[in-house]
Amino acid sequence: MRINPRQLSQSLNKGLVPIYVVSGDEPLLVQECCDSIRAAARKCGFSERELLHGEHNFDWGQLLASAGSMSLFAEKKVVELRLPGGKPGDKGSKALQEFAALAGDDLLLLLVLPKLDRSQLNSKWIKALDQKGVLIQVWPVDAGEMPRWIHQRLRAADLNAEPEAIQILAERVEGNLLAASQEIEKLKLLSQDNLITAEMMNDAVASSARYDVFGLIDRALAGDAENAIKTLHGLRAEGIEAPVVLWALAREIRSLLEIGEKLEQGQPLARLVRIQKRQPLVQAALARLRPRQLEGLLLRARAVDSAIKGGRDQDPWTGLLELTLNLSGKRSI
């Protein structure tokens, strides 16, 4: 049986199966699926757990040996195998198929894998495990789904949030589910009445540094070159790495190009920029920067990236200074 993480709880409530395969590249969701399976196994009397790491040169005989070795104090056992490469090879394929035949009421296999491609999903070993168990395929949460995912997490934490607050968190964590989850845990401690406002969210997820990259972007978009440069110097002084600043600037330039294109197609700004306070900033930037200028800024960003990687004889921070000035609507010297 193949299911997604949302279906796992219902599947576990119906009873355990001998084999669970958790596959995916999203660490938080993979970890939560494994935690749910382990908890359900403990409730059903699986008091022993053996953890194996199937890395390079792994002895697959250990997997089969673990099936026959049970402690004196345990009647049921979970064997958890983590296979970071996702490909067991011929020996591993054979061992997994043999283990599948042994797994049952007293022996449970939890196999943790990265995302599987089509050929792996059609392999003999996956089919053997699939026939006797459940395959949970974990997919990343894309940018469009992120606000809904955050909203669900907030509700699960007994928190209500303004739509703008959710959008702020979605933009700040940039698809990092673990970071989003940690911020929500922090919000649980900060909230007084279980309501998260946009202002509270903005304060909660701001960088702990006095100068933060989001402040740099907002000042540049507003055309406030003087304070944008002060912020850039502050970031450097506080040890923020150049690639982090470049990522923020390049991301915003790409976003401006995309928003400008959609505005030309007649789409409203309010739909394209969900955070109300940022709408005038974006509008001001697009009023002074034409698409050709933004494309030129992207080329400059690539040059800064090359300098960071040692491909150009230039101080990356000088390139970031020029990029910040240009985004602010000023010419560099």
Tab-separated table of N, CA, C and O in Angstrom, residues 8-17 20 34-49 75-78 105-106 108:
chain	number	residue	atom	x	y	z
A	8	LEU	N	-1.240	8.563	7.169
A	8	LEU	CA	-0.537	7.612	8.042
A	8	LEU	C	-1.270	7.377	9.350
A	8	LEU	O	-1.395	6.230	9.805
A	9	SER	N	-1.761	8.432	9.987
A	9	SER	CA	-2.437	8.288	11.279
A	9	SER	C	-3.621	7.340	11.177
A	9	SER	O	-3.801	6.447	12.019
A	10	GLN	N	-4.431	7.516	10.130
A	10	GLN	CA	-5.584	6.641	9.928
A	10	GLN	C	-5.148	5.196	9.703
A	10	GLN	O	-5.761	4.260	10.220
A	11	SER	N	-4.066	5.022	8.941
A	11	SER	CA	-3.550	3.677	8.680
A	11	SER	C	-3.072	3.013	9.970
A	11	SER	O	-3.357	1.835	10.217
A	12	LEU	N	-2.366	3.768	10.827
A	12	LEU	CA	-1.863	3.204	12.081
A	12	LEU	C	-3.006	2.848	13.027
A	12	LEU	O	-2.919	1.871	13.781
A	13	ASN	N	-4.077	3.630	12.998
A	13	ASN	CA	-5.227	3.349	13.864
A	13	ASN	C	-5.916	2.032	13.499
A	13	ASN	O	-6.562	1.409	14.340
A	14	LYS	N	-5.780	1.636	12.261
A	14	LYS	CA	-6.377	0.371	11.813
A	14	LYS	C	-5.551	-0.834	12.249
A	14	LYS	O	-6.025	-1.964	12.207
A	15	GLY	N	-4.309	-0.585	12.674
A	15	GLY	CA	-3.436	-1.673	13.097
A	15	GLY	C	-2.102	-1.624	12.385
A	15	GLY	O	-1.988	-1.062	11.294
A	16	LEU	N	-1.081	-2.212	13.017
A	16	LEU	CA	0.258	-2.197	12.440
A	16	LEU	C	0.402	-3.223	11.325
A	16	LEU	O	-0.268	-4.260	11.316
A	17	VAL	N	1.288	-2.920	10.387
A	17	VAL	CA	1.695	-3.883	9.369
A	17	VAL	C	3.166	-4.212	9.636
A	17	VAL	O	3.850	-3.488	10.351
A	20	TYR	N	7.230	-0.808	7.237
A	20	TYR	CA	6.959	0.583	6.880
A	20	TYR	C	8.183	1.143	6.156
A	20	TYR	O	9.305	1.072	6.680
A	34	CYS	N	8.215	8.807	11.021
A	34	CYS	CA	8.922	7.775	11.789
A	34	CYS	C	8.520	7.806	13.262
A	34	CYS	O	8.333	6.752	13.886
A	35	ASP	N	8.393	9.010	13.818
A	35	ASP	CA	7.971	9.135	15.220
A	35	ASP	C	6.592	8.516	15.442
A	35	ASP	O	6.357	7.834	16.448
A	36	SER	N	5.678	8.747	14.494
A	36	SER	CA	4.317	8.197	14.616
A	36	SER	C	4.342	6.677	14.567
A	36	SER	O	3.630	6.006	15.328
A	37	ILE	N	5.169	6.127	13.689
A	37	ILE	CA	5.260	4.664	13.561
A	37	ILE	C	5.872	4.062	14.822
A	37	ILE	O	5.379	3.055	15.354
A	38	ARG	N	6.924	4.691	15.341
A	38	ARG	CA	7.559	4.175	16.565
A	38	ARG	C	6.585	4.218	17.734
A	38	ARG	O	6.514	3.284	18.543
A	39	ALA	N	5.835	5.322	17.857
A	39	ALA	CA	4.881	5.457	18.964
A	39	ALA	C	3.796	4.392	18.878
A	39	ALA	O	3.415	3.788	19.897
A	40	ALA	N	3.289	4.150	17.685
A	40	ALA	CA	2.260	3.127	17.505
A	40	ALA	C	2.817	1.747	17.830
A	40	ALA	O	2.125	0.904	18.429
A	41	ALA	N	4.075	1.514	17.456
A	41	ALA	CA	4.702	0.216	17.742
A	41	ALA	C	4.863	0.011	19.246
A	41	ALA	O	4.614	-1.096	19.764
A	42	ARG	N	5.267	1.058	19.971
A	42	ARG	CA	5.405	0.934	21.430
A	42	ARG	C	4.075	0.597	22.085
A	42	ARG	O	4.010	-0.219	23.017
A	43	LYS	N	2.991	1.215	21.607
A	43	LYS	CA	1.662	0.918	22.168
A	43	LYS	C	1.270	-0.530	21.945
A	43	LYS	O	0.485	-1.088	22.715
A	44	CYS	N	1.816	-1.115	20.875
A	44	CYS	CA	1.478	-2.507	20.558
A	44	CYS	C	2.486	-3.499	21.133
A	44	CYS	O	2.498	-4.678	20.751
A	45	GLY	N	3.347	-3.034	22.045
A	45	GLY	CA	4.238	-3.942	22.756
A	45	GLY	C	5.605	-4.143	22.140
A	45	GLY	O	6.367	-5.011	22.598
A	46	PHE	N	5.974	-3.342	21.133
A	46	PHE	CA	7.307	-3.458	20.554
A	46	PHE	C	8.269	-2.674	21.444
A	46	PHE	O	8.486	-1.476	21.255
A	47	SER	N	8.847	-3.352	22.417
A	47	SER	CA	9.659	-2.680	23.430
A	47	SER	C	11.135	-2.601	23.059
A	47	SER	O	11.894	-1.882	23.709
A	48	GLU	N	11.551	-3.322	22.049
A	48	GLU	CA	12.961	-3.287	21.646
A	48	GLU	C	13.078	-2.640	20.267
A	48	GLU	O	12.260	-2.877	19.371
A	49	ARG	N	14.122	-1.818	20.113
A	49	ARG	CA	14.384	-1.163	18.827
A	49	ARG	C	15.864	-1.240	18.523
A	49	ARG	O	16.703	-0.908	19.358
A	75	GLU	N	9.562	-9.150	23.713
A	75	GLU	CA	8.884	-10.149	22.888
A	75	GLU	C	8.687	-9.649	21.462
A	75	GLU	O	8.504	-10.446	20.544
A	76	LYS	N	8.718	-8.322	21.294
A	76	LYS	CA	8.521	-7.735	19.969
A	76	LYS	C	9.630	-6.717	19.696
A	76	LYS	O	10.065	-6.007	20.598
A	77	LYS	N	10.027	-6.636	18.423
A	77	LYS	CA	11.191	-5.825	18.090
A	77	LYS	C	10.970	-5.021	16.815
A	77	LYS	O	10.406	-5.514	15.836
A	78	VAL	N	11.444	-3.760	16.845
A	78	VAL	CA	11.465	-2.907	15.660
A	78	VAL	C	12.909	-2.814	15.170
A	78	VAL	O	13.809	-2.478	15.941
A	105	ASP	N	4.198	-10.396	13.095
A	105	ASP	CA	3.571	-9.829	14.294
A	105	ASP	C	4.578	-9.424	15.360
A	105	ASP	O	4.319	-8.506	16.157
A	106	ASP	N	5.735	-10.111	15.415
A	106	ASP	CA	6.711	-9.849	16.468
A	106	ASP	C	7.951	-9.114	15.959
A	106	ASP	O	8.832	-8.767	16.749
A	108	LEU	N	9.101	-5.961	13.265
A	108	LEU	CA	8.656	-4.873	12.387
A	108	LEU	C	9.873	-4.180	11.784
A	108	LEU	O	10.838	-3.873	12.491
